[in-house]
PDB file of C-alpha atoms and ligand atoms in Angstrom:
ATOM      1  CA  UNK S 211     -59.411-186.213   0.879  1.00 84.00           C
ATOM      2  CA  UNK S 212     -56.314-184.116   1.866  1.00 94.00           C
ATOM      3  CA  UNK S 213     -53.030-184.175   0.267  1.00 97.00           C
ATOM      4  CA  UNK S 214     -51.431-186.769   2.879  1.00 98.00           C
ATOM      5  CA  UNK S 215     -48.108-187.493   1.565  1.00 98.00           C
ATOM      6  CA  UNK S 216     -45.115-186.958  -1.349  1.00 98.00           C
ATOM      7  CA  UNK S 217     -44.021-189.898  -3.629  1.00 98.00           C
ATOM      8  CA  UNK S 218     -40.703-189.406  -5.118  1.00 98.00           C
ATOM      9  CA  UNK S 219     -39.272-191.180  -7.933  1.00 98.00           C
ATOM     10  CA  UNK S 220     -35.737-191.005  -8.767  1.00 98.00           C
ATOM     11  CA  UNK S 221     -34.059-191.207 -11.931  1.00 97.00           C
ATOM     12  CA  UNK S 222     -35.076-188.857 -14.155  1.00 97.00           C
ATOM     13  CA  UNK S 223     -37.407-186.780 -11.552  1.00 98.00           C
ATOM     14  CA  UNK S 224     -34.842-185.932  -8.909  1.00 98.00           C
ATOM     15  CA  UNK S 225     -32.078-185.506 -11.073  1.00 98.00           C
ATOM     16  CA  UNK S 226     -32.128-185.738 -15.016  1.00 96.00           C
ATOM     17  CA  UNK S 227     -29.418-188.742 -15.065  1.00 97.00           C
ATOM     18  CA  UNK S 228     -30.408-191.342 -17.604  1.00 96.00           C
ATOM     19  CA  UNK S 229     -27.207-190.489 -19.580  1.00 97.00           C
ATOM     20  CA  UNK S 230     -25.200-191.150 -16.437  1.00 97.00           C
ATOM     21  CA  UNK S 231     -26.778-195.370 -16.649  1.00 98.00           C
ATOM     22  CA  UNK S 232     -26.556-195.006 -20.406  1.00 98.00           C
ATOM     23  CA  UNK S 233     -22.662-194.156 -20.165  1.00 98.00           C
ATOM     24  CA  UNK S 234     -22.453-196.600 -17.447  1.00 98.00           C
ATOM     25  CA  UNK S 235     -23.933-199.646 -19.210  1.00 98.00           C
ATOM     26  CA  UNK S 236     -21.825-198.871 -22.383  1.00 98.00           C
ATOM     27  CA  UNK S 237     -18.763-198.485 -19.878  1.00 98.00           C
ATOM     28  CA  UNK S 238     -19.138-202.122 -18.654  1.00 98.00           C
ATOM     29  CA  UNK S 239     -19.692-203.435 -22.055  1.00 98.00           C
ATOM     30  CA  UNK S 240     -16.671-202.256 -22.987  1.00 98.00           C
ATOM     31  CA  UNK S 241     -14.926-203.305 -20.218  1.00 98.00           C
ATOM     32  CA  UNK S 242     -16.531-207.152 -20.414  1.00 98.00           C
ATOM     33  CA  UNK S 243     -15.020-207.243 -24.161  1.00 98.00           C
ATOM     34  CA  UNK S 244     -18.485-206.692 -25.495  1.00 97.00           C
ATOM     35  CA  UNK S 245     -19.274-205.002 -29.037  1.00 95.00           C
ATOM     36  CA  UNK S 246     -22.822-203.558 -27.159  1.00 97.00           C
ATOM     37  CA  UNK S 247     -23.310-200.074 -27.337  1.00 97.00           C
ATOM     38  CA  UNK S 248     -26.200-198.006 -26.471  1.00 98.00           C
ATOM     39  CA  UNK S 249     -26.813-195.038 -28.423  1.00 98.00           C
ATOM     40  CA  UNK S 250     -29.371-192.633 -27.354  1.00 98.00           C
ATOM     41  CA  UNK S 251     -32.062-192.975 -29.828  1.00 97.00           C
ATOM     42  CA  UNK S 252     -31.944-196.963 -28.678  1.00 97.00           C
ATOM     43  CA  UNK S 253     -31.351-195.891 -25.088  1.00 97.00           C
ATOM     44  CA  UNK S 254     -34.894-194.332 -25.457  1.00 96.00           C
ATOM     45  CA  UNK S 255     -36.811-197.280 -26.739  1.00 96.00           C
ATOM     46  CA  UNK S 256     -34.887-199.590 -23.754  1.00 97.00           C
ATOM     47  CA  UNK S 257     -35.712-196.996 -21.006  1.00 96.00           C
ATOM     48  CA  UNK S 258     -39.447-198.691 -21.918  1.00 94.00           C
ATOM     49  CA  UNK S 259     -38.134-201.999 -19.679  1.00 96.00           C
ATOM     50  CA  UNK S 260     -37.277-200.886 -16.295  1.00 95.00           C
ATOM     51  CA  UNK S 261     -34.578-202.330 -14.178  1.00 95.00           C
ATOM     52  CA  UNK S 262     -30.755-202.456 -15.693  1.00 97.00           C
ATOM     53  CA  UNK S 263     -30.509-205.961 -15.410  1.00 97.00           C
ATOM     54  CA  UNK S 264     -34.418-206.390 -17.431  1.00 96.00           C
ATOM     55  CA  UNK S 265     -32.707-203.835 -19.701  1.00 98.00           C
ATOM     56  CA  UNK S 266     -29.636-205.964 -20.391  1.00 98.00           C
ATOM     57  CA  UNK S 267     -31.866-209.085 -20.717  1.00 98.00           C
ATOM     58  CA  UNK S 268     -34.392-207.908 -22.837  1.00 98.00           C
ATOM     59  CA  UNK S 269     -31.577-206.146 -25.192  1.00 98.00           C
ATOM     60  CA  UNK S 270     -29.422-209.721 -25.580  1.00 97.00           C
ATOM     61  CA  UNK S 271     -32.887-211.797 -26.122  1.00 97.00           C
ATOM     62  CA  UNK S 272     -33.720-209.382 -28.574  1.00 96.00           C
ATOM     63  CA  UNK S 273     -30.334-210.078 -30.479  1.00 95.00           C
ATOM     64  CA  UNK S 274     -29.220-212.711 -30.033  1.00 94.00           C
ATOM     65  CA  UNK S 275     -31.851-215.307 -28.538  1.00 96.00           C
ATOM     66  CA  UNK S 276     -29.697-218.225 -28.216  1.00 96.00           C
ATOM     67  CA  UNK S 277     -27.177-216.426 -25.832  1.00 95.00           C
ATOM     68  CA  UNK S 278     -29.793-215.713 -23.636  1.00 95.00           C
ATOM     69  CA  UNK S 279     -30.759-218.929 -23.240  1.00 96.00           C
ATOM     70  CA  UNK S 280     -27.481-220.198 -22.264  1.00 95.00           C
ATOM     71  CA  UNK S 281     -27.314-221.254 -18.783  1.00 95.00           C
ATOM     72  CA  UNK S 282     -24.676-219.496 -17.638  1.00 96.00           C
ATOM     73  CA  UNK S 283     -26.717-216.014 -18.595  1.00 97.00           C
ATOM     74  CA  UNK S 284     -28.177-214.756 -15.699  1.00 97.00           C
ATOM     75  CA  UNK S 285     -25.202-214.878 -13.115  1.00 97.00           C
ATOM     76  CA  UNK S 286     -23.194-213.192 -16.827  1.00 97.00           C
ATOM     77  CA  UNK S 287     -26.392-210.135 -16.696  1.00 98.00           C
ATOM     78  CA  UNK S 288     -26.018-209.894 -12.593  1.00 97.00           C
ATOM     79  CA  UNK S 289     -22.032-209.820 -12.780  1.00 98.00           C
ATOM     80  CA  UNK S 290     -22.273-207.157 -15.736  1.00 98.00           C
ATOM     81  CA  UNK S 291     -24.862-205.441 -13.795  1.00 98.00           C
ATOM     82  CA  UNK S 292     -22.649-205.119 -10.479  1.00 98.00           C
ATOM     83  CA  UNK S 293     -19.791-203.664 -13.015  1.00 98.00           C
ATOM     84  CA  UNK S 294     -22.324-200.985 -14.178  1.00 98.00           C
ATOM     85  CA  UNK S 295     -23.255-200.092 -10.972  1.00 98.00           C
ATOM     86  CA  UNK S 296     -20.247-199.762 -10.371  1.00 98.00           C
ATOM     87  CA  UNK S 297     -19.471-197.174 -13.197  1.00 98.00           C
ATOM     88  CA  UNK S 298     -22.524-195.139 -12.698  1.00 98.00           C
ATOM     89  CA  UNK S 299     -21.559-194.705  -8.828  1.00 97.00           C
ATOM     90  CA  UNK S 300     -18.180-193.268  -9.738  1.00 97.00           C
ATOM     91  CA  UNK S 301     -20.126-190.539 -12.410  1.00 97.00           C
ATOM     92  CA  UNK S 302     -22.500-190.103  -9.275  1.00 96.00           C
ATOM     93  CA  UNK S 303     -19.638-188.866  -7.171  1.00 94.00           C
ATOM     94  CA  UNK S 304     -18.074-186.446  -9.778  1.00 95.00           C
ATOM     95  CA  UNK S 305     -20.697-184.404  -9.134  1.00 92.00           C
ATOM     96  CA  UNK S 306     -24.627-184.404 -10.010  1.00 96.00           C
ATOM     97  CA  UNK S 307     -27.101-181.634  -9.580  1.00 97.00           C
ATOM     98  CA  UNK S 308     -31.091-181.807  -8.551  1.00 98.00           C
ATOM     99  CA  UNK S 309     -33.501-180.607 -11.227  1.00 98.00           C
ATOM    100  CA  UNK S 310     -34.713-176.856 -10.115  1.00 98.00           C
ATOM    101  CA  UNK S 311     -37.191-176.854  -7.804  1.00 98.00           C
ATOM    102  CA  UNK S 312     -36.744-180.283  -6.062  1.00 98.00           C
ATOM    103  CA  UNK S 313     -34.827-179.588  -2.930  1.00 98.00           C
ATOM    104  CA  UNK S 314     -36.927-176.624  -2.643  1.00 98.00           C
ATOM    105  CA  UNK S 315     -40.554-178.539  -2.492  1.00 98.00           C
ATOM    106  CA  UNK S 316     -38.705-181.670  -0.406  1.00 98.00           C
ATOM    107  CA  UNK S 317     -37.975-178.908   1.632  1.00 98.00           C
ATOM    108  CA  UNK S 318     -41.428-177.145   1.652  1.00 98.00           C
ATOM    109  CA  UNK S 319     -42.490-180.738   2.673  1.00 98.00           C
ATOM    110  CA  UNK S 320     -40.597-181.592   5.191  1.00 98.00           C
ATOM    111  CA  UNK S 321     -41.420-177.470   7.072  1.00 98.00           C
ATOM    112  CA  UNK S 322     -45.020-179.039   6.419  1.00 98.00           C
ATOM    113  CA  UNK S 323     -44.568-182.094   8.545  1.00 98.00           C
ATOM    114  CA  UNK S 324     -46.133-183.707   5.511  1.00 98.00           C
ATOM    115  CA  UNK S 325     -44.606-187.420   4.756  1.00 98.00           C
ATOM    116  CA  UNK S 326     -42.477-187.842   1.261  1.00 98.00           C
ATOM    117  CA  UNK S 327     -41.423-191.641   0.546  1.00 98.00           C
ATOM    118  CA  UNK S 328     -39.540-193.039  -3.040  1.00 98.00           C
ATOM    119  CA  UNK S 329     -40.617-194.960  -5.253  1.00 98.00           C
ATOM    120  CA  UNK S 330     -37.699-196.084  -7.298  1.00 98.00           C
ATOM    121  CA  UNK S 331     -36.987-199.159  -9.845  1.00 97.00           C
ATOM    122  CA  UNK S 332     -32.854-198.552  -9.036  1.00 96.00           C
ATOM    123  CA  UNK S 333     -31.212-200.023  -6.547  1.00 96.00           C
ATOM    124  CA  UNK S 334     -31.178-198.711  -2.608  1.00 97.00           C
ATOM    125  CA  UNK S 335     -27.531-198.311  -3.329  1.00 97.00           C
ATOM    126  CA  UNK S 336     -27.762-195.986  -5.965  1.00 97.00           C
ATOM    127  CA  UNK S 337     -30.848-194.046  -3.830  1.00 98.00           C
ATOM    128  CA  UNK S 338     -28.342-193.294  -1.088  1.00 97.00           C
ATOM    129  CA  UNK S 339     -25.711-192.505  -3.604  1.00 97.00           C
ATOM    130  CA  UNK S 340     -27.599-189.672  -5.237  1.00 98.00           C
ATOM    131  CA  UNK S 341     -29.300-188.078  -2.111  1.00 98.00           C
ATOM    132  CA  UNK S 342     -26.206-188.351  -0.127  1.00 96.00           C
ATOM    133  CA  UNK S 343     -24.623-186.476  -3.056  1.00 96.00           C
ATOM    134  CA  UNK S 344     -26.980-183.978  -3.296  1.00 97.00           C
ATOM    135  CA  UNK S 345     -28.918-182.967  -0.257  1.00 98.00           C
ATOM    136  CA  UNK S 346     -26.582-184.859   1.998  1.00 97.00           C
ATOM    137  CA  UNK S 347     -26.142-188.181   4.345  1.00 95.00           C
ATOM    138  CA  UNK S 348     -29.195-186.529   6.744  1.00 97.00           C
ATOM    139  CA  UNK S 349     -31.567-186.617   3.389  1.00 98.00           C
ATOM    140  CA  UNK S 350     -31.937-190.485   4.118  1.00 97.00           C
ATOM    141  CA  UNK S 351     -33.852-189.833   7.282  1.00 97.00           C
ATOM    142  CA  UNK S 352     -36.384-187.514   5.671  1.00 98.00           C
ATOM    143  CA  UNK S 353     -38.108-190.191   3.696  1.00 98.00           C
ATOM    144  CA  UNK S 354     -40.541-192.688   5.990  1.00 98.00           C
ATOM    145  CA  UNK S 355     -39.827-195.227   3.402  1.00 98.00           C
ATOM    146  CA  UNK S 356     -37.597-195.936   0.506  1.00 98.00           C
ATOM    147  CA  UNK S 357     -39.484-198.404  -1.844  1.00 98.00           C
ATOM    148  CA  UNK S 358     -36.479-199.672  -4.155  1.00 98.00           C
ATOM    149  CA  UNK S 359     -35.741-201.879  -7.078  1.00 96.00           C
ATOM    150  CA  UNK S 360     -34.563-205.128  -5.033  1.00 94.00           C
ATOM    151  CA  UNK S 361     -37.892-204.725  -2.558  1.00 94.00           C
ATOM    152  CA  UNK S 362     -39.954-206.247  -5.661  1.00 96.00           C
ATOM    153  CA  UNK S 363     -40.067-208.476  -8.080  1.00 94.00           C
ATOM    154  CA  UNK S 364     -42.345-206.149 -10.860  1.00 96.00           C
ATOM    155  CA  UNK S 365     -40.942-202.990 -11.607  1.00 97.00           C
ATOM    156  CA  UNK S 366     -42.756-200.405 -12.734  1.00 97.00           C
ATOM    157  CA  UNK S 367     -44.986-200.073 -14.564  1.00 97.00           C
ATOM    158  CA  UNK S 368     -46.414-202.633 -12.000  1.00 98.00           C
ATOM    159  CA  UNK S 369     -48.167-200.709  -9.206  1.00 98.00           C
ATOM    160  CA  UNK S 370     -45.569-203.139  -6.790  1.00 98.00           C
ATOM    161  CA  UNK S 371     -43.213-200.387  -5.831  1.00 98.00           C
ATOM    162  CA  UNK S 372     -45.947-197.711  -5.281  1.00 98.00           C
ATOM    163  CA  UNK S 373     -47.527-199.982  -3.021  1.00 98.00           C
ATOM    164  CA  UNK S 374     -44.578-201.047  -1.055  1.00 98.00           C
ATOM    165  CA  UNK S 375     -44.282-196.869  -0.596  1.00 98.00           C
ATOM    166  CA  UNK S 376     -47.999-196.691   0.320  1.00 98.00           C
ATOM    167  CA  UNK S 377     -48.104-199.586   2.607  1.00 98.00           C
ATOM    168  CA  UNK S 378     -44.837-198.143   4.504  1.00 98.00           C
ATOM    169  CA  UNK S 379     -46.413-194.595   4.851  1.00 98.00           C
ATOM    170  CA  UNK S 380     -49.772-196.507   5.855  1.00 98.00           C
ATOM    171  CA  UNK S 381     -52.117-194.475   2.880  1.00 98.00           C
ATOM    172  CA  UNK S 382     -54.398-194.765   0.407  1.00 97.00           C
ATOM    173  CA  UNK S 383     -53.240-194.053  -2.825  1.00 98.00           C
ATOM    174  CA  UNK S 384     -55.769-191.536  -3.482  1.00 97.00           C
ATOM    175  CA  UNK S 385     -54.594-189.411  -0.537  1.00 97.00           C
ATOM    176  CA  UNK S 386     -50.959-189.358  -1.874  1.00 98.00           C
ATOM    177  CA  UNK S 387     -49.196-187.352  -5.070  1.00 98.00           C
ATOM    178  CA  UNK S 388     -46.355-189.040  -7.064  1.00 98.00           C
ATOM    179  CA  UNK S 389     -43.670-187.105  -8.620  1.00 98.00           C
ATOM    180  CA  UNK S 390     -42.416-188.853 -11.669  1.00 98.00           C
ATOM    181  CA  UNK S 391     -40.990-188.118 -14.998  1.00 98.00           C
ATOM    182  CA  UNK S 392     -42.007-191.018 -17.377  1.00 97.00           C
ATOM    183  CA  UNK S 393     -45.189-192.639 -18.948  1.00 97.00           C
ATOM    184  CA  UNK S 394     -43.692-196.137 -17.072  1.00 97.00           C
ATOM    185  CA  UNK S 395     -43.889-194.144 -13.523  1.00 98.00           C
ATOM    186  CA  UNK S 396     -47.384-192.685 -14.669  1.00 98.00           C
ATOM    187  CA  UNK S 397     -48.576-196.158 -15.149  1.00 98.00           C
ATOM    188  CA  UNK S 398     -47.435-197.435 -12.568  1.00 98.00           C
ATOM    189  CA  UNK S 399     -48.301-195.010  -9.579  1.00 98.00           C
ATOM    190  CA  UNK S 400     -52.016-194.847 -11.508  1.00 98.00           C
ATOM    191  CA  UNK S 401     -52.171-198.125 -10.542  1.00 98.00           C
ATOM    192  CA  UNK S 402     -51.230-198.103  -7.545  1.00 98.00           C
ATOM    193  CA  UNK S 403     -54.621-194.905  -7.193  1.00 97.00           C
ATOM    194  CA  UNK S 404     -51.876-192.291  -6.667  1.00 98.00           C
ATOM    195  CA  UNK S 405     -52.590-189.158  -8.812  1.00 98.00           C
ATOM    196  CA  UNK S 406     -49.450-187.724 -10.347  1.00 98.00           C
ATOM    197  CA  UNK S 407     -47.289-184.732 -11.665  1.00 98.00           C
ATOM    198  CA  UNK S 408     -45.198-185.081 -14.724  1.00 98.00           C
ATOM    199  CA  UNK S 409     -41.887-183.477 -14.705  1.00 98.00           C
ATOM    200  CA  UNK S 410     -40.952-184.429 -18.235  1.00 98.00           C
ATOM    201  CA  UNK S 411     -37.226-184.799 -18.630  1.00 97.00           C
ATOM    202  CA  UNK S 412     -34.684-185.347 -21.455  1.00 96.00           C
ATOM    203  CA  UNK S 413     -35.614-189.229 -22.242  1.00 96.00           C
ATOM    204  CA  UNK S 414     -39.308-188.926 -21.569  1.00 97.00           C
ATOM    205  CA  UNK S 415     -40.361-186.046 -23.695  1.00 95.00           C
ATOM    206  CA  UNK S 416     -43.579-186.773 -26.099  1.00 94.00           C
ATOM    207  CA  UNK S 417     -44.597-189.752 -24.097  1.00 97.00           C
ATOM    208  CA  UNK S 418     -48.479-190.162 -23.123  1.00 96.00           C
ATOM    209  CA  UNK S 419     -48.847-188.443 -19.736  1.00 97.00           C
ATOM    210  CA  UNK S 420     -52.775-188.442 -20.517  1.00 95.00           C
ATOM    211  CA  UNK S 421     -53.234-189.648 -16.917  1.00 95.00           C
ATOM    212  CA  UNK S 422     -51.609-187.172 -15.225  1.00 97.00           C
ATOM    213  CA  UNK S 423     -53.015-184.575 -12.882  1.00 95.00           C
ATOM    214  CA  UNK S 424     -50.666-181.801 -14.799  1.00 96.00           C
ATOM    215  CA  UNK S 425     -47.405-181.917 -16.756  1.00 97.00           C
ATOM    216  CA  UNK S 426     -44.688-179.240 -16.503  1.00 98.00           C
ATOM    217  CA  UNK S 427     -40.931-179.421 -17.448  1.00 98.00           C
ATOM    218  CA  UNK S 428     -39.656-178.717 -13.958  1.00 98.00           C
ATOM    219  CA  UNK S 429     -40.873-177.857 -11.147  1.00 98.00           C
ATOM    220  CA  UNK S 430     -38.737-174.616 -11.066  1.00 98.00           C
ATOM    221  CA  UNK S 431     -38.051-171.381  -8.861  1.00 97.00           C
ATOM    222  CA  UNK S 432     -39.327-167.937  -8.820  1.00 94.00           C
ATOM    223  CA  UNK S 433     -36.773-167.201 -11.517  1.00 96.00           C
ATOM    224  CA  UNK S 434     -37.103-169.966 -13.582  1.00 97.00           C
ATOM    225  CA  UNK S 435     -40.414-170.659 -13.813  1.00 97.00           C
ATOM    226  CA  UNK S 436     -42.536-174.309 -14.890  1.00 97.00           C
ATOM    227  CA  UNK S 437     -43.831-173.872 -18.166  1.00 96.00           C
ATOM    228  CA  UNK S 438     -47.523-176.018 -17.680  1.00 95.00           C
ATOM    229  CA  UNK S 439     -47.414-178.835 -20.938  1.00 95.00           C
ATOM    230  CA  UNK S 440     -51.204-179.827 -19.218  1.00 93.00           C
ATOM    231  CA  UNK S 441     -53.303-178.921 -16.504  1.00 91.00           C
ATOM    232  CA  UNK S 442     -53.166-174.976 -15.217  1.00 92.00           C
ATOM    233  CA  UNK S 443     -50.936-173.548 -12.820  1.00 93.00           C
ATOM    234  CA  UNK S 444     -53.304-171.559 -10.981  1.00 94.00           C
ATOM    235  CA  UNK S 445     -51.466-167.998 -11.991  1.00 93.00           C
ATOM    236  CA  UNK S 446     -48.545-169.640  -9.671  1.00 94.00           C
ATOM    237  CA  UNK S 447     -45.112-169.149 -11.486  1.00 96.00           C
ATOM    238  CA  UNK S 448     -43.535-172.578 -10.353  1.00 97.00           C
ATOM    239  CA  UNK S 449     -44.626-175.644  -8.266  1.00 98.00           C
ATOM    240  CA  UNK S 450     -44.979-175.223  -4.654  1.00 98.00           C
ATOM    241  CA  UNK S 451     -46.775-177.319  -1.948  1.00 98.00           C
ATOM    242  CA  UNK S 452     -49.937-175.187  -2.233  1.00 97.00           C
ATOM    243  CA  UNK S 453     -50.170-176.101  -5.405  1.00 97.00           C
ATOM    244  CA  UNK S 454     -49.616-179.395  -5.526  1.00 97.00           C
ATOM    245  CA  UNK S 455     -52.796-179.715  -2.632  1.00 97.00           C
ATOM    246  CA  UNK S 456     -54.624-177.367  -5.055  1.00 96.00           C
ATOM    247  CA  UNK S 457     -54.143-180.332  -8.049  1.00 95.00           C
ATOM    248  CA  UNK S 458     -54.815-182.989  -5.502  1.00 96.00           C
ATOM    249  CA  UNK S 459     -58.004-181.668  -4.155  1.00 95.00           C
ATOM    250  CA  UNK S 460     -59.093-180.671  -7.835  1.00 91.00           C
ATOM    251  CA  UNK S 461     -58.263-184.391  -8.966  1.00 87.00           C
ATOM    252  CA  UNK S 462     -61.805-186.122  -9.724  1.00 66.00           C
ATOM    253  CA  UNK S 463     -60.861-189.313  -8.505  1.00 56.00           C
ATOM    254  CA  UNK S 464     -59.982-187.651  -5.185  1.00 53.00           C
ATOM    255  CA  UNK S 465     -63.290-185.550  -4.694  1.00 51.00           C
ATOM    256  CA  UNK S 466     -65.176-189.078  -5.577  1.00 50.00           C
ATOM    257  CA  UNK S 467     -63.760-190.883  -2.621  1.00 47.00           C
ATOM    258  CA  UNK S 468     -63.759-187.799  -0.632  1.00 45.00           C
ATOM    259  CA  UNK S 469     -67.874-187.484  -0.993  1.00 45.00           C
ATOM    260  CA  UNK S 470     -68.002-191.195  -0.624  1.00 45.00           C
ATOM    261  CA  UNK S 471     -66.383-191.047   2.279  1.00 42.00           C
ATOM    262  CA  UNK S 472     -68.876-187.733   3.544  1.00 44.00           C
ATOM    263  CA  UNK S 473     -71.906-189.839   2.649  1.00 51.00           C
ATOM    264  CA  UNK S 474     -70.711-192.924   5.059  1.00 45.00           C
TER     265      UNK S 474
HETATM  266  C1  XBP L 614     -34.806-195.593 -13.123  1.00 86.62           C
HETATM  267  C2  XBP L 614     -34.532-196.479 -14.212  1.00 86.62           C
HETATM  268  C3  XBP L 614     -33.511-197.432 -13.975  1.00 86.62           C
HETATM  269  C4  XBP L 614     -32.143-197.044 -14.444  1.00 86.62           C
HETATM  270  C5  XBP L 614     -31.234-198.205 -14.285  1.00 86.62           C
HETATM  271  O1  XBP L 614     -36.046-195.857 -12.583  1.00 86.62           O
HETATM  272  O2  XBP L 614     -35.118-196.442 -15.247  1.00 86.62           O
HETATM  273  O3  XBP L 614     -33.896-198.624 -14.591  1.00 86.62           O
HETATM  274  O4  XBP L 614     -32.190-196.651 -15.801  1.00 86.62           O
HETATM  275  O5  XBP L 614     -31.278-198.612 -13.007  1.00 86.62           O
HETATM  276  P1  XBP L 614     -36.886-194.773 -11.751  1.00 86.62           P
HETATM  277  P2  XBP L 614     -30.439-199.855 -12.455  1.00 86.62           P
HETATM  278  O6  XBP L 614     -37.312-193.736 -12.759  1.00 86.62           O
HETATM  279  O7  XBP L 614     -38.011-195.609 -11.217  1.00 86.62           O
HETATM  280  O8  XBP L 614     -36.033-194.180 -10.658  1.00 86.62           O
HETATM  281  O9  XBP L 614     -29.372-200.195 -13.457  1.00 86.62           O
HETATM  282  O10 XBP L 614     -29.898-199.359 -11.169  1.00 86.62           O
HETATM  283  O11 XBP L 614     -31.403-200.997 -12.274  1.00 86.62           O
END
């Protein structure tokens, strides 16, 4: 089965900006009066519940129970929520750069003709935001479908938004390759069938990426090349489209359903 189409996810993947939400959230406790802060060893550990209003609710009934069960909660979480995003928009728009390699292989991609979609638990909002910011308004239009946090009601690591991407760019799984940078992502395109590359980044760094078709730390340029955590890189310096169809035709899974398919 031949490489068919690119699955994007955001944070962390196309740009390394979990510290932009972390500063956000602390931002708009501050602001609402709250003695919350975030620090980045806890910021890790939260990062494990996707979704920044999940993240706010699971941090409150982990603290203080009885708040969260006040009626008033949820419409406090969504107002607190709207603040953050908010906050993190403004950081967005001082200035944010892609990880190496990323506008390069979306750009390999699209000289391909080959379909990329996203695959994201943040809001549509904050999608635009970044690509607009970094590869520009027209970067909307390159992706057939932009599977984001409000188009479900699991977040990853439910396969929900992977399928919502898959059912848009009318595939299998199996004939598709995510991009993510997090064992949550991993778990959640895998169940969804898509095979995936790890680009670790700065939160998700000794996770278990066991079901990964490789892990690298970037994807990287000729002069700054991946350096391969698992799988090989074929004697290939950095991560182009040939090799990503090279890792997608060696996948197992793949070459089951593609003899499968051969034998019908
Ligand atoms: C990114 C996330 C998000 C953000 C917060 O997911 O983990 O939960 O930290 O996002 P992905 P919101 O890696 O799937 O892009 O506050 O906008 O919900």
């Amino acid at each position: 089965m031949a490489l068919a189409a690119l699955i994007w996810d955001v944070d962390g993947t196309l740009v390394d900006n979990e510290e932009l939400h972390r500063q956000a959230f602390n931002a708009a406790f501050t602001a609402a009066g709250l003695d919350w802060h975030w620090d980045q060893a806890s910021y890790r550990e939260l990062l494990a519940v996707t979704g920044g209003r999940e993240r706010i609710t699971h941090f409150v009934q982990t603290r203080d129970p009885d708040r969260a069960a006040r009626p008033g909660f949820p419409a406090f979480v969504r107002d607190l929520h709207i603040d953050k995003t908010r906050r993190y928009g403004e950081r967005l728009d001082a200035g944010v750069s892609l990880r190496p390699g990323v506008a390069r292989l979306i750009g390999e991609a699209r000289d391909a003709g080959l379909p990329q979609a996203i695959a994201t638990t943040t809001s549509r909002v904050n999608v635009e935001r970044l690509l607009e910011g970094t590869l520009g308004r027209e970067a909307l239009g390159w992706f057939s479908v932009i599977a984001s946090g409000e188009t479900v009601t699991a977040k990853k690591p439910a396969p929900d938004l992977y399928r919502v991407a898959l059912d848009g760019l009318g595939l299998p799984g199996a004939s598709c390759l995510a991009i993510e940078d997090t064992s949550v992502g991993l778990r959640s395109a895998r169940a969804a069938g898509v095979p995936t590359l790890i680009t670790v980044s700065r939160y998700s760094s000794g996770e278990d990426f066991t079901s990964a078709l490789a892990v690298v730390d970037r994807l990287g340029e000729p002069d700054l090349p991946s350096q391969v955590l698992h799988g090989s890189l074929h004697g290939q310096a950095y991560i182009d489209l040939s090799l990503l169809r090279i890792w997608h035709k060696e996948n197992k899974l793949n070459k089951e359903i593609g003899n499968i398919v051969n034998a019908i």
